[in-house]
XYZ file of C-alpha atoms in Angstrom:
590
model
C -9.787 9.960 20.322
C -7.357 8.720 22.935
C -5.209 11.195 25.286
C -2.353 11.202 23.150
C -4.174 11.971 20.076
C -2.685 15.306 19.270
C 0.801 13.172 19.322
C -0.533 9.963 16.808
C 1.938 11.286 14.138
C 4.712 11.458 16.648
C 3.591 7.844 18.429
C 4.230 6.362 14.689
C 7.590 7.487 15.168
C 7.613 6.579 18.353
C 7.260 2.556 17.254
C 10.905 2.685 15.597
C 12.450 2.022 19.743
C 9.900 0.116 20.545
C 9.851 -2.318 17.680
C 13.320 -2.353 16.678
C 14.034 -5.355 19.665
C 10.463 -7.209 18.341
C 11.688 -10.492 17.501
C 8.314 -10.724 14.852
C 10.303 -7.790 13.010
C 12.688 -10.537 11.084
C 15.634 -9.934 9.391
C 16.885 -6.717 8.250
C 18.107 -5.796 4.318
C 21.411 -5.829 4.133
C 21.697 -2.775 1.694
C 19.597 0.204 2.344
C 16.232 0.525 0.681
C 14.851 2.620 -1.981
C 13.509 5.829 -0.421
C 10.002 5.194 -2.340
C 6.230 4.592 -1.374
C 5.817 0.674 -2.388
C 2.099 1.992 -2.794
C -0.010 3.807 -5.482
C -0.913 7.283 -5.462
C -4.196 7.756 -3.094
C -4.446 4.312 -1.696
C -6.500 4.036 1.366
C -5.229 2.959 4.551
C -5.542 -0.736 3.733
C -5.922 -3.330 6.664
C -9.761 -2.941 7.189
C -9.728 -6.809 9.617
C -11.811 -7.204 12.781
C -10.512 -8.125 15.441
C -10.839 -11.459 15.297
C -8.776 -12.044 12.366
C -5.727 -11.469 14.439
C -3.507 -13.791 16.297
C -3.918 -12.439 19.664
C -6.127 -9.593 20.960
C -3.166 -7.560 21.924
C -2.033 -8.155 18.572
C -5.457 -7.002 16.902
C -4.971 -4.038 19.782
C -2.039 -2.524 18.454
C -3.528 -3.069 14.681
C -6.120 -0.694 16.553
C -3.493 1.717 17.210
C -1.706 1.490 14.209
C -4.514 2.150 11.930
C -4.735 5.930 14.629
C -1.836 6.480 13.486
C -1.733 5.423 9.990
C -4.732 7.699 9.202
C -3.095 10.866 11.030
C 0.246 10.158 8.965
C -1.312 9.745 5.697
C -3.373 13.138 5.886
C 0.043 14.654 6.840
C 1.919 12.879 4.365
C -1.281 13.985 1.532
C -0.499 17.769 2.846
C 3.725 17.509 2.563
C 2.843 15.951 -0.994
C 0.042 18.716 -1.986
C 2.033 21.527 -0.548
C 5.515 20.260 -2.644
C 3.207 19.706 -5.605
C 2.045 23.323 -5.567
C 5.528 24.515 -4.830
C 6.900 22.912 -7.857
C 3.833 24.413 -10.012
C 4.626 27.833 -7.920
C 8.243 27.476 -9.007
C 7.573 26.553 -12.409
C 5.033 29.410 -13.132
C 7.560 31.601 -11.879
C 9.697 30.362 -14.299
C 7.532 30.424 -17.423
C 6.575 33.962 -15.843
C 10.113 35.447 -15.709
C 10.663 33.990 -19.427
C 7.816 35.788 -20.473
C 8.819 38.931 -19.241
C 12.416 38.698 -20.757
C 10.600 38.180 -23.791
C 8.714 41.238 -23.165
C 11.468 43.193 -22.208
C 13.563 42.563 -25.566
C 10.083 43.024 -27.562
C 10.355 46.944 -26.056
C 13.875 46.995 -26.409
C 13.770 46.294 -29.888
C 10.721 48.683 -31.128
C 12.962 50.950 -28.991
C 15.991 50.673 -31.346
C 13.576 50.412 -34.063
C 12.157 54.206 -33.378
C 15.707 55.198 -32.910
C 16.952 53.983 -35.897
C 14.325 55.731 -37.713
C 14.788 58.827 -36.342
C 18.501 58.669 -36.928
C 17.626 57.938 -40.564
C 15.558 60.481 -40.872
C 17.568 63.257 -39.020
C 20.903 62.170 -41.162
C 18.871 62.889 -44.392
C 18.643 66.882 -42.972
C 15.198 66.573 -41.101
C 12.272 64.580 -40.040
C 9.120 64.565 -42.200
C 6.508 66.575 -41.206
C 3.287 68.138 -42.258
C 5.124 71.289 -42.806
C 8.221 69.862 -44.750
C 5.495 68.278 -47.005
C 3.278 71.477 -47.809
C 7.029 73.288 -48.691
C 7.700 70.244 -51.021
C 4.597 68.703 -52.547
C 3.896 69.525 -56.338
C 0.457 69.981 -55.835
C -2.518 69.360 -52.862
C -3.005 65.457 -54.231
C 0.719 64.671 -53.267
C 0.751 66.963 -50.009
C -2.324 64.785 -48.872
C -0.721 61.774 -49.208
C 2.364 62.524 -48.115
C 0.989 63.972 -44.938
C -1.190 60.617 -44.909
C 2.091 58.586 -44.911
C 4.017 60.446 -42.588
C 0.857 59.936 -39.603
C 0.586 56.217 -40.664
C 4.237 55.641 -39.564
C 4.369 57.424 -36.447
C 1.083 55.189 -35.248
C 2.409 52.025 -36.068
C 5.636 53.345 -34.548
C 3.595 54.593 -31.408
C 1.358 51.665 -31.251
C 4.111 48.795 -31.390
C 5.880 50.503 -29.015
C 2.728 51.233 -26.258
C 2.302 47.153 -27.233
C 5.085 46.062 -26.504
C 5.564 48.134 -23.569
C 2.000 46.778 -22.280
C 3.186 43.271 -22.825
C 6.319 44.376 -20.230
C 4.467 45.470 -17.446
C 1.951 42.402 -17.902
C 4.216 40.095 -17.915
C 6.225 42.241 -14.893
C 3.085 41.847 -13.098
C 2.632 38.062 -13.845
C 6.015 37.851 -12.599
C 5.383 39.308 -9.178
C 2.328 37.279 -8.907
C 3.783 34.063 -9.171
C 6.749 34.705 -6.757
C 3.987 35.382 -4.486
C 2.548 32.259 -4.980
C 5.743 30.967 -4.700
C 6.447 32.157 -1.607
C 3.341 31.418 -0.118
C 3.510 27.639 -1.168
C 7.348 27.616 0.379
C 5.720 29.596 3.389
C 2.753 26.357 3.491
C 5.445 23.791 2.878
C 7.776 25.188 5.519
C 4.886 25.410 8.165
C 4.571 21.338 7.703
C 7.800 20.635 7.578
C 7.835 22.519 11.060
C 4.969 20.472 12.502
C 6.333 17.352 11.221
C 9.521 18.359 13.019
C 7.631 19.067 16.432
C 6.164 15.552 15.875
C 9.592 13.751 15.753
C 10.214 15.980 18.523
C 6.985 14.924 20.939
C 8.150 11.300 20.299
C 10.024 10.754 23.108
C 6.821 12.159 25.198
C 5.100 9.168 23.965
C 7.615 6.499 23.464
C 7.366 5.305 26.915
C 3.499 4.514 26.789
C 3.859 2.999 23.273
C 6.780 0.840 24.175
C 4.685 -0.366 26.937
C 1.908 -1.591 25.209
C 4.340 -2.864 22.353
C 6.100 -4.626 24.588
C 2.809 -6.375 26.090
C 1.888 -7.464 22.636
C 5.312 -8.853 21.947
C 5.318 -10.770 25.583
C 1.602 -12.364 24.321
C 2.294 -13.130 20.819
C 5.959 -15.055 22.075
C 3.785 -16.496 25.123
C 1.379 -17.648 22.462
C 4.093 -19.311 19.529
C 5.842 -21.034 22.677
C 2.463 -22.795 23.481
C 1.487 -23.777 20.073
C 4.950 -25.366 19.597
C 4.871 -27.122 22.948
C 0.990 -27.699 21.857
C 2.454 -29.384 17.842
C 4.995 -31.270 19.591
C 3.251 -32.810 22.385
C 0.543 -33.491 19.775
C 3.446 -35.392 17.881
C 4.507 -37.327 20.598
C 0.549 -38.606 21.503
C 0.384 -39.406 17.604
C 3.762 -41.541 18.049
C 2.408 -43.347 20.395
C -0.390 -44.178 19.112
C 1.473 -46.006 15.821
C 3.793 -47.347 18.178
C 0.915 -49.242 20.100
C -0.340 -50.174 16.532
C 3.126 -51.514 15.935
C 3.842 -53.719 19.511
C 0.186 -54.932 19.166
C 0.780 -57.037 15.532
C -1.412 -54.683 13.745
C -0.861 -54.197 10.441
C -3.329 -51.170 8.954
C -5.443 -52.228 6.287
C -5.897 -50.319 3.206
C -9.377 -48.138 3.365
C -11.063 -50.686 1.118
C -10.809 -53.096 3.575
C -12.675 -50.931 6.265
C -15.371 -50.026 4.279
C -17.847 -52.619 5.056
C -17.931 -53.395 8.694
C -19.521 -56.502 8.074
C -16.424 -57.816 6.599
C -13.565 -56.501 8.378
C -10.075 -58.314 8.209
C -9.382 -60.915 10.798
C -9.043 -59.419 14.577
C -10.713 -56.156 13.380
C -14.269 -55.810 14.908
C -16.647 -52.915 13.543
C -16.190 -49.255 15.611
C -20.043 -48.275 16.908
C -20.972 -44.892 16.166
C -23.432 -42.271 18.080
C -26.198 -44.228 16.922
C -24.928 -47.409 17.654
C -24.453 -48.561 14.425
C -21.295 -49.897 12.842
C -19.247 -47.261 11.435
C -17.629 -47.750 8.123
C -14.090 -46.698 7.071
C -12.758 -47.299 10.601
C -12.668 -50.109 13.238
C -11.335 -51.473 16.287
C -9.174 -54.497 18.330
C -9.204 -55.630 21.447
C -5.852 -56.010 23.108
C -4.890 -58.677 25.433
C -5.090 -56.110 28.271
C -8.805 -55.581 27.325
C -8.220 -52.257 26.008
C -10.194 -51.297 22.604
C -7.354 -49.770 20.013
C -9.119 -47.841 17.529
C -7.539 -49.061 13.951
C -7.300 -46.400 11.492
C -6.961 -47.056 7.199
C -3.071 -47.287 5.627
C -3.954 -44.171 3.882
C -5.224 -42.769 6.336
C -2.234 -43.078 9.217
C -0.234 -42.135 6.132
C -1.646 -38.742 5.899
C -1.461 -37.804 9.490
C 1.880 -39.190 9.860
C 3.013 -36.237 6.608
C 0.377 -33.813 8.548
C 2.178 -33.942 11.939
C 5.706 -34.061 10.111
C 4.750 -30.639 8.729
C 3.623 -29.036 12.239
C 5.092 -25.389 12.053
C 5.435 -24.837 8.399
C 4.184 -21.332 7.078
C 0.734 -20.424 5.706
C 0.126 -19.432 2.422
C -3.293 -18.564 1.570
C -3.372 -19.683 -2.544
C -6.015 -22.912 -2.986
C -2.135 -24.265 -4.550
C -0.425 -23.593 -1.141
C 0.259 -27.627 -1.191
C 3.951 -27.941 0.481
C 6.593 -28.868 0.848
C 7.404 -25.770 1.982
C 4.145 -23.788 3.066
C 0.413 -24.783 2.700
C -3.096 -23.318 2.759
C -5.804 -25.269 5.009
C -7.408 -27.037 1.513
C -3.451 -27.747 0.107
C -2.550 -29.155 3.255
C -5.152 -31.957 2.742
C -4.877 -32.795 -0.312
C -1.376 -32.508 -0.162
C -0.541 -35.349 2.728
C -3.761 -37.561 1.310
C -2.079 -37.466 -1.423
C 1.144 -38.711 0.307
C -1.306 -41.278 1.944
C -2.723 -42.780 -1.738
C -5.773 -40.862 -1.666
C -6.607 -38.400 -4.627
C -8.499 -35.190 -3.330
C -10.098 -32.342 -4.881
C -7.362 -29.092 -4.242
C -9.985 -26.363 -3.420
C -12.136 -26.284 0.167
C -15.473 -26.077 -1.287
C -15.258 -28.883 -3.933
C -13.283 -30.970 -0.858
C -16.906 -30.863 1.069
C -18.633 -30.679 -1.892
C -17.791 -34.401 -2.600
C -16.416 -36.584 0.059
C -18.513 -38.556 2.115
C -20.144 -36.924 5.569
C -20.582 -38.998 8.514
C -22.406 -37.656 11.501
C -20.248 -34.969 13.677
C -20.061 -37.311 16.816
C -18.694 -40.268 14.967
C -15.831 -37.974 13.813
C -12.766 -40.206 13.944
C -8.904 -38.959 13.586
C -7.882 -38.707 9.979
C -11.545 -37.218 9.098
C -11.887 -34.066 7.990
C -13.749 -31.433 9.110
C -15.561 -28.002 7.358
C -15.456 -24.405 8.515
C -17.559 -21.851 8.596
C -20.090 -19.944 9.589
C -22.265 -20.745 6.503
C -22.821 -17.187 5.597
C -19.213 -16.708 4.667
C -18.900 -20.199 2.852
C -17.008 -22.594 3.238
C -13.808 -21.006 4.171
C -11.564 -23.774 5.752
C -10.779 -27.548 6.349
C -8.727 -29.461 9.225
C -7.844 -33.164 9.890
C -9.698 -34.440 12.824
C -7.126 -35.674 15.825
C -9.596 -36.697 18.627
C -12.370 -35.177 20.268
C -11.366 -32.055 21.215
C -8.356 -31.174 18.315
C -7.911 -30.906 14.462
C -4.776 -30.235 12.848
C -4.779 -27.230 10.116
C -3.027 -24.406 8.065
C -4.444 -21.786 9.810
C -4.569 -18.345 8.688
C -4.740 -16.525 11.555
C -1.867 -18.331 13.395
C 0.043 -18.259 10.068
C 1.404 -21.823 10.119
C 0.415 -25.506 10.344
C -0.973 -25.725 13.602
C -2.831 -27.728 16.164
C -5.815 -26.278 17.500
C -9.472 -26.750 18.846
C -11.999 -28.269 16.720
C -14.880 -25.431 16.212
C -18.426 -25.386 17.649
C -21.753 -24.233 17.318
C -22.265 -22.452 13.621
C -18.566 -22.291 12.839
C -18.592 -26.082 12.149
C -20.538 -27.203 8.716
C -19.718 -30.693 8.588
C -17.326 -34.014 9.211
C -15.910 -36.122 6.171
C -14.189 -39.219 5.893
C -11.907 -39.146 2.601
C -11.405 -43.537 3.512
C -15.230 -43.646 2.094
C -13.847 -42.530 -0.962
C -15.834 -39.548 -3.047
C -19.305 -39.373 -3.902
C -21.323 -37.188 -6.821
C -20.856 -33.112 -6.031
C -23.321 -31.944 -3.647
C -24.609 -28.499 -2.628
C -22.143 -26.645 -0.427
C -22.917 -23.396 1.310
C -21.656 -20.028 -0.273
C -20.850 -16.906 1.244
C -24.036 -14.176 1.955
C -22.661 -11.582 3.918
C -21.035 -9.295 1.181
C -17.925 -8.665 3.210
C -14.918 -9.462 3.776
C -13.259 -12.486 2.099
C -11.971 -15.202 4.973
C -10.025 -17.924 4.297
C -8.566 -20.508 6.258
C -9.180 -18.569 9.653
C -8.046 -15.663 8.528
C -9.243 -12.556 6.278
C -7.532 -11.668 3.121
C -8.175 -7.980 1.864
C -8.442 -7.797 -1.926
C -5.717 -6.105 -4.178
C -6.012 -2.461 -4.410
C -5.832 -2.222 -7.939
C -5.085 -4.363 -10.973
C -1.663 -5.381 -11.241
C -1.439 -5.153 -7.094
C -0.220 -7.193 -4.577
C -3.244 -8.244 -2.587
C -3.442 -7.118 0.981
C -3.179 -8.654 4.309
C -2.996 -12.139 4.519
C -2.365 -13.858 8.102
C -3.802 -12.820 11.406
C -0.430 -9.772 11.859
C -0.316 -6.246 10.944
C 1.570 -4.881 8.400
C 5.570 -5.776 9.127
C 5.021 -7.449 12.115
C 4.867 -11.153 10.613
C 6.829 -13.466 12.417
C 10.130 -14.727 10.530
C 8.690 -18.184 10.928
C 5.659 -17.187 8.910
C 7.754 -16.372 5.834
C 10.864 -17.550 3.421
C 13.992 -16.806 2.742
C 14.646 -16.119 -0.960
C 18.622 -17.548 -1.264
C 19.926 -13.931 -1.010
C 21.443 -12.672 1.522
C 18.648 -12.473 4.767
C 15.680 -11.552 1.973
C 12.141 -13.237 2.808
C 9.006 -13.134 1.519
C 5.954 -14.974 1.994
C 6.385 -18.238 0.842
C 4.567 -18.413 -2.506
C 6.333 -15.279 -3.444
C 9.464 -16.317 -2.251
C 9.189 -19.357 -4.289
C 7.810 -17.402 -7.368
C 10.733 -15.189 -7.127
C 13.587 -18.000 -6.846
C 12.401 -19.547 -10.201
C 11.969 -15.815 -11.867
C 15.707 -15.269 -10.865
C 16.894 -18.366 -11.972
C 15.122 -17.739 -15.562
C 16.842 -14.300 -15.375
C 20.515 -15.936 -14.962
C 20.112 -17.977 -18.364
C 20.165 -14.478 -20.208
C 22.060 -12.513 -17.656
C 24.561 -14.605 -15.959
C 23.220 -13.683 -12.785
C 20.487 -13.372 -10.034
C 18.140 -10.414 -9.920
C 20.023 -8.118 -7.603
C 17.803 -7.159 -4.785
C 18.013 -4.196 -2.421
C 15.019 -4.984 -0.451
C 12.053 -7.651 0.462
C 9.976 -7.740 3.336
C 9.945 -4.742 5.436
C 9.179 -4.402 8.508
C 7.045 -1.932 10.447
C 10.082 0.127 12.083
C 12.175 0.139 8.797
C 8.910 1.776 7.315
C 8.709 4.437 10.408
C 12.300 4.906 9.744
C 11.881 5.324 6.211
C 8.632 7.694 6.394
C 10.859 9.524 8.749
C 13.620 10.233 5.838
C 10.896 11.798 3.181
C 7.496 11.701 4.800
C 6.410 12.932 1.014
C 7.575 9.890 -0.682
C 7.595 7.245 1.429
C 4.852 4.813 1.924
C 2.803 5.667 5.570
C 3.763 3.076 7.815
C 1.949 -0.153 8.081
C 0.795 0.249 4.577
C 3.243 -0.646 1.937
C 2.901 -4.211 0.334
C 6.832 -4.652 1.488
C 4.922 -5.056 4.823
C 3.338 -8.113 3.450
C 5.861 -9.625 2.179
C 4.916 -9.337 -1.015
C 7.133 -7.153 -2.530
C 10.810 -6.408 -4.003
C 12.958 -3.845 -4.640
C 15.684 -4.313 -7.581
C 18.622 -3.169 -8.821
C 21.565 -4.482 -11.183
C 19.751 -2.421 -13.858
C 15.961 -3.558 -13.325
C 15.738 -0.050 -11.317
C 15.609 1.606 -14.301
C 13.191 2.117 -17.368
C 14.821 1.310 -20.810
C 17.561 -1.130 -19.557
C 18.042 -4.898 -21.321
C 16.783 -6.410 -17.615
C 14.075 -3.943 -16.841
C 12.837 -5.176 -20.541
C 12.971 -8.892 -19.702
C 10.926 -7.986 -16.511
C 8.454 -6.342 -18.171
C 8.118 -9.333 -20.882
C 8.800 -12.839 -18.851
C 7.870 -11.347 -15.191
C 4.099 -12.206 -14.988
C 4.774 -15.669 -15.795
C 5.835 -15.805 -12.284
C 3.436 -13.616 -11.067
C 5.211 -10.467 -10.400
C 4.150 -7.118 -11.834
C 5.450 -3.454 -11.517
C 2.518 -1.841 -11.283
C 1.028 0.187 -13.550
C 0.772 3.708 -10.890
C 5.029 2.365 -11.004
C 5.058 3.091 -14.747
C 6.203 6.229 -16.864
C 3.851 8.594 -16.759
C 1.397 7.119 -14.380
C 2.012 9.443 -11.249
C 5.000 7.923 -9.486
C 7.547 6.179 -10.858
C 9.448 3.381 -9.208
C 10.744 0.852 -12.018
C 12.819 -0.520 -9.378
C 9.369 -1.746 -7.206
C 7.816 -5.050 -8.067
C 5.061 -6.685 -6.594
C 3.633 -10.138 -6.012
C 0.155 -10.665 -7.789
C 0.161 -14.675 -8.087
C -0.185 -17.023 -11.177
């Protein structure tokens, strides 16, 4: 454990100054948030990624930290919600304890009056019965007997009602006491947390300095990083530009990918592009320019695609096999999206991508090909268009955008493809071994925690520290989510206007990181621990407008037309399932 481990509870705090100026925050609600948990009953800590899955290793470094923290809070946050729990059963036993013994007490009270009233019968009629009065009065032995028998039977059930009754009093008294004991012992537990959770709020400030300071490096890496990969898109661009304006100046019209296909008869001033083997390679060639310089000449299609590939540099990163534009993509939609544009028809998931289009050898790799990710043991878990030697363009999960970036090497790289060649019959392609975690696109996505639950992380950023550009806005107000779910939610709301006359009203969407310290800090019990609620994801909503409550006409149509758009309030958000939060609604997917 780290120096400041006796403070992790107070460091979480501690993020709120440091993270309020991060400009990967994003925007703010503009009406304050449900004080709720966004998260079921139990659930673990969730972002189990290595390292490697994050952006930056400062980034991945202050996951590190957070995750300290997380797992300090939520065993403080478990003990604030066990000790209220046993306070309210304290309370309520003391309750259904001092009933009981007002029960009791008018049980006595009335065999009391009973007795009385006897005696007073009794005593107005000139005396009370006794053996003696009997033997005076009886006509005989048979009818002294049972007089005498009567007269005992009556004053034990008088005696023993009474000593019942009374009995019932003092165990019920005695209940009583017990459970204001327990009572005040649970208060006595509860108030002891409160206090430490106090004197951790308190310690913050100890700590803030050496938090902010390694905050503050992450946020100087991850800005040094997003300013290079836009100076690294746009100068990739530019080289791209140039390279169809050459095309253009030169005469050269591109031929369609038929045309390329046999490099024995290429159209006219087209000769055949050698490969690493020295053998013609099909699907591409080459002309020689007055100057003497060879210009490689790329298929119609082809320059098509890469033209609607570099047009979409910096759009976000969904990681759904559907995530095909316009306005976000997945590595696999990306493809087939812009060879779509370009007039050639691909498969929509990775796997079935490689599984059918037609290798060449990895040296001959040409820009427009595509290329295959790996390692092997986890499948194949991504796809990028080939730009030279050295760079492929992708929608990479990790950077959480469309990118430019290095091609991979050594295992990482499972093959080259060259969608011009057209498709051949499905082959073999290599499935995931390992067991673990599930990585996609660069990047590791965590599964759901539970049926009817958002699935976890997503992009290479903790919890509420996605960048703005990595998500949506959802045409209310500042509101984003990521972009699937923003788009999901747009068409859900516009359904919900033809039968309402209006939007789903919205209180809150993604959260970040310091408006979940801040909002642990208001009811540590209730709220979600930081870093952990699916609002940190971008995958959730809070409503209002009469969806934040059971029974209503809109909460109804939710519940009936919402998982058409893929949005669920999950079931540990339903009556009777633990914690109720109508109001919370969650992105699942289609």
């Amino acid at each position: 454990m780290r120096r400041w481990g006796s403070v992790k509870i107070a460091a979480a705090l501690a993020l709120v100054a440091a993270l309020l100026a991060n400009p990967l925050a994003g925007a703010q609600p503009t009406e304050p948030p449900q004080i709720e948990a966004g998260v079921g009953p139990g659930s673990p800590v969730p972002d189990t990624r290595p390292g490697e899955a994050f952006a930056d290793p400062k980034v991945a470094e202050l996951q590190r930290t957070a995750t300290d923290v997380q797992r300090e809070l939520s065993e403080l946050s478990d003990k604030i919600r066990t000790a209220e729990d046993e306070l309210r059963q304290a309370t309520s036993q003391v309750e259904r304890a001092r009933v009981e013994r007002q029960a009791a007490d008018k049980v006595v009270s009335a065999q009391q009056d009973e007795v009385d009233a006897y005696s007073a019968a009794l005593y107005s009629a000139l005396a009370q019965p006794s053996e003696l009065q009997m033997l005076l009065t009886a006509g005989g032995p048979e009818e002294f007997l049972q007089g005498s028998s009567l007269i005992e039977r009556v004053r034990i059930d008088q005696d023993q009602r009474l000593a019942q009754a009374v009995a019932r009093q003092r165990g019920a008294q005695d209940a009583e006491n017990a459970a204001v004991g327990t009572e005040r012992a649970a208060a006595e537990r509860k108030a002891d947390l409160d206090r430490r959770n106090g004197d951790a709020s308190n310690r913050a400030a100890a700590v803030s300095s050496e938090l902010r300071g390694q905050v503050e490096d992450t946020n100087a890496a991850v800005i040094a990083q997003q300013t290079a990969q836009r100076e690294r898109n746009q100068k990739t661009a530019a080289a791209w530009k140039a390279y169809t304006d050459k095309l253009a100046l030169a005469g050269i019209a591109a031929p369609k990918a038929a045309a390329l296909r046999d490099p024995a008869q290429l159209p006219a001033r087209l000769e055949p592009l050698p490969g690493s083997t020295g053998a013609p390679q099909p699907g591409v060639a080459r002309a020689t320019l007055p100057t003497g310089e060879k210009l490689l000449v790329l298929p119609a299609e082809v320059i098509g695609a890469v033209n609607t590939a570099v047009g979409v540099l910096g759009k976000p990163f969904v990681p759904g096999a559907g995530g095909e534009g316009p306005n976000a993509y997945s590595c696999d939609g990306l493809v087939r999206s812009v060879f779509g544009v370009g007039g050639l028809a691909l498969p929509g998931a990775v796997a079935e991508q490689m599984s059918v289009l037609t290798p060449v050898p990895t040296p001959d790799a040409q820009p427009g090909d595509v290329v295959f990710l790996g390692p092997a043991r986890l499948g194949v878990q991504g796809v990028g268009i080939v730009l030279d030697q050295r760079t492929m363009l992708t929608a990479d999960g990790r950077l959480a955008g469309v990118v430019v970036t290095d091609l991979p090497g050594g295992d990482t790289l499972l093959g080259v493809a060259r969608p011009a060649l057209g498709q051949r019959q499905p082959q073999p392609v290599p499935q995931a071994t390992d067991g673990g975690l599930r990585w996609r696109c660069g990047g590791v996505q965590l599964p759901p925690r539970g049926p009817g639950e958002a699935p976890g992380a997503w992009g290479g950023y903790p919890n509420g520290l996605i960048p703005q550009a990595a998500l949506c806005l959802i045409g209310v107000g500042s509101h984003s989510l990521r972009c699937d779910a923003a788009g999901s939610f747009r068409a859900m709301s516009d359904a919900f206007a033809t039968v309402f006359g209006r939007a789903i009203c919205l209180t809150d969407s993604y959260r970040t990181f310091a408006a979940q310290v801040r909002l642990y800090g208001v009811k540590p019990a209730l709220a979600a621990v930081p870093g952990t609620s699916n609002h940190g994801w971008g995958l959730a909503v809070d409503l209002c407008g009469g969806a934040q409550s059971f029974g209503t006409p809109e909460y109804a149509w939710l519940a009936q037309n919402a998982g058409v758009y893929g949005w669920a309030n999950p079931p540990w958000a339903r009556p009777g399932r633990g914690r109720e939060e109508p109001w919370h609604w969650e992105y699942i997917g289609s």
